[in-house]
Coordinates of C-alpha atoms in Angstrom, one line a residue:
X10 CA -112.2 -24.1 -37.3
X11 CA -112.5 -23.8 -33.5
X12 CA -114.5 -20.8 -32.1
X13 CA -112.2 -18.4 -29.7
X14 CA -114.7 -19.0 -27.0
X15 CA -114.2 -22.7 -27.0
X16 CA -110.6 -22.2 -26.8
X17 CA -111.0 -20.0 -23.8
X18 CA -113.3 -22.6 -22.1
X19 CA -110.9 -25.3 -22.9
X20 CA -108.0 -23.4 -21.3
X21 CA -109.9 -22.6 -18.3
X22 CA -111.0 -26.2 -17.9
X23 CA -107.3 -27.2 -18.2
X24 CA -106.4 -24.7 -15.3
X25 CA -109.2 -26.0 -13.3
X26 CA -108.1 -29.5 -13.5
X27 CA -104.3 -28.8 -12.6
X28 CA -105.8 -26.9 -9.6
X29 CA -107.8 -29.8 -8.5
X30 CA -104.7 -32.1 -9.0
X31 CA -102.5 -29.6 -6.9
X32 CA -105.1 -29.5 -4.2
X33 CA -105.2 -33.3 -4.1
X34 CA -101.5 -33.7 -3.9
X35 CA -101.2 -30.7 -1.2
X36 CA -103.7 -32.6 1.0
X37 CA -101.7 -35.8 0.7
X38 CA -98.5 -33.9 1.6
X39 CA -100.4 -32.3 4.8
X40 CA -101.5 -35.9 6.1
X41 CA -105.2 -35.3 5.7
X42 CA -107.3 -38.3 5.9
X43 CA -108.8 -40.0 2.8
X44 CA -112.4 -39.1 3.9
X45 CA -111.3 -35.4 4.3
X46 CA -109.9 -35.5 0.8
X47 CA -113.0 -36.9 -0.8
X48 CA -115.2 -34.3 0.9
X49 CA -112.7 -31.4 -0.3
X50 CA -112.5 -32.8 -3.8
X51 CA -116.4 -33.1 -4.1
X52 CA -116.8 -29.6 -2.7
X53 CA -114.5 -28.3 -5.4
X54 CA -116.1 -30.3 -8.3
X55 CA -119.2 -28.9 -7.2
X56 CA -118.1 -25.2 -7.0
X57 CA -116.3 -25.6 -10.5
X58 CA -119.7 -26.9 -11.9
X59 CA -121.8 -24.1 -10.5
X60 CA -119.2 -21.1 -10.7
X61 CA -116.9 -22.0 -13.7
X62 CA -115.8 -18.3 -14.3
X63 CA -114.9 -17.6 -10.8
X64 CA -113.2 -21.1 -10.5
X65 CA -111.2 -20.3 -13.3
X66 CA -109.9 -16.9 -11.8
X67 CA -109.1 -18.6 -8.7
X68 CA -107.4 -21.5 -10.3
X69 CA -105.1 -19.1 -12.3
X70 CA -102.9 -18.1 -9.1
X71 CA -102.8 -21.7 -7.9
X72 CA -101.4 -23.0 -11.3
X73 CA -98.9 -20.3 -11.3
X74 CA -97.7 -20.9 -7.9
X75 CA -97.7 -24.7 -8.4
X76 CA -95.8 -24.0 -11.6
X77 CA -93.3 -22.1 -9.9
X78 CA -92.6 -24.8 -7.3
X79 CA -92.6 -27.7 -10.1
X80 CA -89.8 -25.6 -12.1
X81 CA -87.7 -24.9 -8.8
X82 CA -88.0 -28.5 -8.0
X83 CA -86.3 -29.4 -11.2
X84 CA -83.9 -26.5 -11.6
X85 CA -82.8 -26.6 -8.0
X86 CA -81.9 -30.3 -7.4
X87 CA -79.5 -29.5 -4.5
X88 CA -81.2 -29.5 -1.2
X89 CA -79.9 -27.3 1.4
X90 CA -81.4 -26.9 4.8
X91 CA -84.2 -24.5 5.6
X92 CA -85.7 -24.0 8.9
X93 CA -89.1 -23.5 7.8
X94 CA -91.7 -26.4 8.8
X95 CA -95.3 -26.8 7.8
X96 CA -96.0 -28.9 10.9
X97 CA -94.4 -28.8 14.5
X98 CA -91.5 -31.1 15.2
X99 CA -87.8 -31.3 15.6
X100 CA -85.4 -29.6 13.3
X101 CA -84.8 -31.7 10.0
X102 CA -81.1 -30.4 10.0
X103 CA -78.4 -33.0 9.7
X104 CA -76.0 -31.1 11.9
X105 CA -73.1 -32.6 9.4
X106 CA -71.5 -29.4 8.6
X107 CA -68.4 -28.2 10.6
X108 CA -69.2 -25.9 13.3
X109 CA -66.5 -23.2 12.1
X110 CA -65.5 -23.0 8.5
X111 CA -62.2 -23.5 7.1
X112 CA -61.3 -20.1 5.3
X113 CA -57.6 -20.6 4.9
X114 CA -58.0 -21.0 1.0
X115 CA -60.9 -18.4 0.6
X116 CA -59.0 -15.9 -1.7
X117 CA -60.8 -12.6 -0.7
X118 CA -60.1 -13.1 3.2
X119 CA -57.0 -10.9 3.5
X120 CA -58.5 -8.1 1.1
X121 CA -61.3 -7.7 3.7
X122 CA -59.1 -8.0 6.8
X123 CA -56.6 -5.4 5.3
X124 CA -59.5 -2.9 5.2
X125 CA -60.7 -3.5 8.7
X126 CA -59.7 -0.2 9.8
X127 CA -61.3 1.6 7.1
X128 CA -64.6 -0.2 8.0
X129 CA -64.1 0.5 11.7
X130 CA -63.6 4.2 10.8
X131 CA -67.0 4.3 9.0
X132 CA -68.7 2.8 11.8
X133 CA -66.9 5.2 14.4
X134 CA -68.3 8.2 12.4
X135 CA -71.9 6.7 12.3
X136 CA -72.0 5.8 16.0
X137 CA -70.6 9.3 17.0
X138 CA -73.6 11.2 15.2
X139 CA -76.1 8.4 14.3
X140 CA -78.7 9.3 11.7
X141 CA -80.4 6.0 12.4
X142 CA -80.3 3.9 15.6
X143 CA -79.2 0.4 16.0
X144 CA -82.2 -1.6 16.3
X145 CA -83.0 -4.4 18.9
X146 CA -82.9 -7.7 17.4
X147 CA -86.6 -8.7 16.4
X148 CA -86.6 -11.9 18.9
X149 CA -86.3 -10.3 22.4
X150 CA -86.4 -13.8 23.9
X151 CA -83.0 -14.6 22.7
X152 CA -81.1 -11.9 24.9
X153 CA -80.5 -11.9 28.6
X154 CA -82.0 -8.3 29.1
X155 CA -83.8 -6.0 26.8
X156 CA -81.7 -4.0 24.3
X157 CA -78.2 -5.6 24.9
X158 CA -78.1 -7.0 21.3
X159 CA -78.7 -4.5 18.3
X160 CA -78.1 -4.5 15.0
X161 CA -77.7 -2.3 11.8
X162 CA -78.8 -4.1 8.9
X163 CA -77.6 -2.8 5.5
X164 CA -78.8 -6.0 3.6
X165 CA -80.7 -9.2 4.9
X166 CA -81.1 -12.2 2.6
X167 CA -80.9 -10.1 -0.5
X168 CA -83.4 -7.5 0.5
X169 CA -81.3 -4.2 1.0
X170 CA -81.8 -0.9 3.0
X171 CA -80.4 1.7 0.5
X172 CA -80.6 4.4 3.3
X173 CA -78.2 2.5 5.3
X174 CA -76.1 1.2 2.5
X175 CA -75.5 4.9 1.6
X176 CA -74.0 5.5 5.1
X177 CA -71.1 3.0 4.5
X178 CA -69.7 3.5 1.0
X179 CA -66.2 2.3 1.7
X180 CA -67.5 -0.9 3.5
X181 CA -69.6 -1.8 0.6
X182 CA -66.6 -1.0 -1.8
X183 CA -64.9 -3.8 0.1
X184 CA -67.7 -6.4 0.3
X185 CA -69.0 -5.9 -3.2
X186 CA -66.0 -7.7 -4.4
X187 CA -67.1 -11.0 -2.7
X188 CA -69.3 -13.1 -4.8
X189 CA -72.7 -14.2 -3.1
X190 CA -73.0 -11.7 -0.4
X191 CA -76.6 -11.6 0.6
X192 CA -76.5 -10.2 4.3
X193 CA -74.5 -7.3 5.8
X194 CA -74.8 -5.9 9.1
X195 CA -73.0 -4.2 12.3
X196 CA -73.8 -5.9 15.5
X197 CA -73.4 -4.5 18.8
X198 CA -73.4 -6.5 22.2
X199 CA -73.4 -4.7 25.1
X200 CA -71.5 -5.0 28.4
X201 CA -72.5 -8.0 30.2
X202 CA -74.8 -9.1 27.3
X203 CA -75.6 -12.6 26.2
X204 CA -77.2 -13.9 23.0
X205 CA -78.9 -17.3 24.0
X206 CA -78.6 -20.5 21.9
X207 CA -80.3 -20.3 18.6
X208 CA -80.4 -21.7 15.4
X209 CA -80.0 -20.0 11.8
X210 CA -82.4 -20.3 8.9
X211 CA -80.4 -22.3 6.4
X212 CA -77.0 -24.1 5.8
X213 CA -76.7 -22.7 2.3
X214 CA -74.6 -19.8 3.6
X215 CA -71.4 -19.1 5.5
X216 CA -71.7 -16.4 8.1
X217 CA -68.7 -14.4 8.8
X218 CA -67.8 -12.2 11.8
X219 CA -65.1 -9.9 11.9
X220 CA -64.2 -7.8 15.1
X221 CA -64.2 -4.3 14.9
X222 CA -64.4 -3.1 18.6
X223 CA -63.8 -5.9 20.9
X224 CA -62.9 -5.8 24.7
X225 CA -59.3 -6.7 25.2
X226 CA -57.9 -9.4 27.7
X227 CA -61.3 -10.5 28.8
X228 CA -61.8 -14.4 28.9
X229 CA -65.7 -14.0 29.2
X230 CA -66.1 -12.5 25.7
X231 CA -66.5 -15.2 23.1
X232 CA -68.7 -16.8 20.4
X233 CA -69.6 -20.5 20.5
X234 CA -71.0 -22.8 17.7
X235 CA -71.9 -26.3 18.7
X236 CA -69.3 -27.4 21.3
X237 CA -66.4 -25.1 19.8
X238 CA -65.7 -21.6 21.3
X239 CA -63.7 -18.7 19.7
X240 CA -62.9 -15.3 20.7
X241 CA -63.5 -12.4 18.0
X242 CA -60.0 -10.5 17.3
X243 CA -60.1 -6.9 16.0
X244 CA -59.5 -7.2 12.0
X245 CA -59.9 -10.8 11.8
X246 CA -62.4 -13.1 10.3
X247 CA -64.0 -16.2 11.1
X248 CA -66.8 -18.0 9.5
X249 CA -69.2 -20.7 10.7
X250 CA -72.4 -22.6 9.7
X251 CA -75.4 -20.4 10.9
X252 CA -77.7 -23.6 10.8
X253 CA -76.0 -25.0 13.8
X254 CA -76.8 -23.9 17.3
X255 CA -75.0 -21.0 18.7
X256 CA -74.6 -18.4 21.3
X257 CA -72.6 -15.4 22.3
X258 CA -71.4 -13.7 25.3
X259 CA -69.7 -10.4 26.2
X260 CA -68.8 -10.6 30.0
X261 CA -66.9 -7.3 29.9
X262 CA -67.7 -4.0 31.0
X263 CA -67.5 -2.6 27.5
X264 CA -69.4 -2.7 24.2
X265 CA -68.6 -5.1 21.4
X266 CA -68.9 -4.3 17.7
X267 CA -68.5 -6.6 14.9
X268 CA -69.1 -6.6 11.1
X269 CA -71.4 -9.7 10.0
X270 CA -72.0 -10.7 6.5
X271 CA -73.4 -13.8 4.8
X272 CA -72.1 -15.5 1.8
X273 CA -73.8 -18.0 -0.3
X274 CA -71.7 -21.4 -0.5
X275 CA -69.7 -21.6 -3.9
X276 CA -71.6 -24.7 -4.9
X277 CA -75.1 -23.2 -4.4
X278 CA -74.5 -19.7 -6.0
X279 CA -76.6 -20.7 -9.0
X280 CA -79.7 -20.8 -6.5
X281 CA -78.8 -17.7 -4.7
X282 CA -81.9 -15.9 -5.2
X283 CA -84.0 -19.1 -4.6
X284 CA -82.4 -19.3 -1.0
X285 CA -82.9 -15.8 -0.2
X286 CA -86.8 -16.2 -1.3
X287 CA -87.1 -19.4 0.9
X288 CA -85.8 -17.6 4.0
X289 CA -87.5 -14.2 3.4
X290 CA -90.8 -16.1 2.8
X291 CA -90.5 -17.8 6.2
X292 CA -89.7 -14.4 8.0
X293 CA -92.4 -12.6 6.3
X294 CA -94.8 -15.2 7.3
X295 CA -93.7 -15.0 10.9
X296 CA -94.2 -11.0 10.8
X297 CA -97.8 -11.5 9.3
X298 CA -98.8 -14.0 11.8
X299 CA -97.7 -11.9 14.6
X300 CA -99.2 -8.7 13.3
X301 CA -102.6 -9.5 11.5
X302 CA -105.4 -10.8 13.6
X303 CA -107.2 -12.4 10.7
X304 CA -104.0 -14.4 9.7
X305 CA -103.3 -15.0 13.3
X306 CA -106.8 -16.5 13.8
X307 CA -106.5 -18.9 10.8
X308 CA -103.0 -19.8 11.9
X309 CA -104.2 -20.6 15.5
X310 CA -107.0 -22.8 14.2
X311 CA -105.7 -24.1 11.0
X312 CA -101.8 -23.9 11.5
X313 CA -100.7 -26.5 9.1
X314 CA -103.0 -25.4 6.2
X315 CA -102.1 -21.6 6.9
X316 CA -98.6 -22.2 6.8
X317 CA -98.5 -24.3 3.9
X318 CA -100.6 -21.7 1.7
X319 CA -98.8 -18.8 3.0
X320 CA -95.3 -19.9 2.3
X321 CA -96.2 -21.5 -1.1
X322 CA -97.4 -18.2 -2.2
X323 CA -94.9 -15.9 -0.5
X324 CA -91.7 -17.9 -1.9
X325 CA -92.3 -17.0 -5.7
X326 CA -93.5 -13.3 -4.7
X327 CA -90.2 -12.7 -2.7
X328 CA -88.1 -14.4 -5.5
X329 CA -89.3 -11.5 -7.6
X330 CA -88.5 -8.9 -4.9
X331 CA -85.1 -10.3 -4.5
X332 CA -84.3 -10.1 -8.3
X333 CA -85.8 -6.7 -8.5
X334 CA -84.7 -5.3 -5.4
X335 CA -87.4 -2.8 -4.5
X336 CA -87.2 -0.9 -1.1
X337 CA -89.4 -3.2 0.6
X338 CA -87.7 -3.0 4.1
X339 CA -89.3 0.4 4.6
X340 CA -92.6 -1.6 4.9
X341 CA -91.4 -3.5 7.8
X342 CA -89.6 -0.8 9.6

């Protein structure tokens, strides 16, 4: 009969071996030289021999994280595009999706459009006496002048702001009937405002716009995806692929308000939480790199390794957050 202590040591050695294997595979993926890999492997082996207990403690989260990504790779065989990249380079997006989505057969479109005045009424009440301000978009480089593009984010990639959701109960009644809604916001584009060309985080969703307050009889107020241009109409929806390059313009002397919401594509609904976790992990990584001096230092001098480790760890963490839905947006406000 084996001693319990020997079983513990056996499990620890297995964890350490799996950790070493994972590190070896990761260095290959990062394009490191064979000499570097050999040096790292020798250092790891020496450390394990000298500090087996510490190595076992360190190996546990490595095994958990690598196990998560292995299981995800098996379960989620479809591969939507994600904007995250470990190394610098051009976008890996294929650009094969249509610019604007054909929504003629989408069953809930008429239900949402029929309630547009109810949604606009809630927005009017909010704007007349706002308990919370519209926030400037987090990338000031995307606008022609500061503060012209502001948003009120009720939900973003599965992470919701309960205090804002409570302000729009009728809007939520309408949108809660739609399967796969992972993002909801009201967007304001001020007079003579322009949102510069930019690309979204994934083609796993369809992004919808519905005009709520749109300047009338103005030719210079439009939304453009790729080479196609459309105007917003009050009470009318259009959908588009957010992964394509797109831009918005309000050349009038009035404000423009729309309802924006993201819907996971029907064929990807089984991986809804995973899609959200992948994108939120990327956004959170950008947040911490920009605000933490320590992380910023490592990102500056060890960019590839820092991004690889942060992203690999953040995805499973935010997958849990998306499922249990804690109020984590309060942390980022």
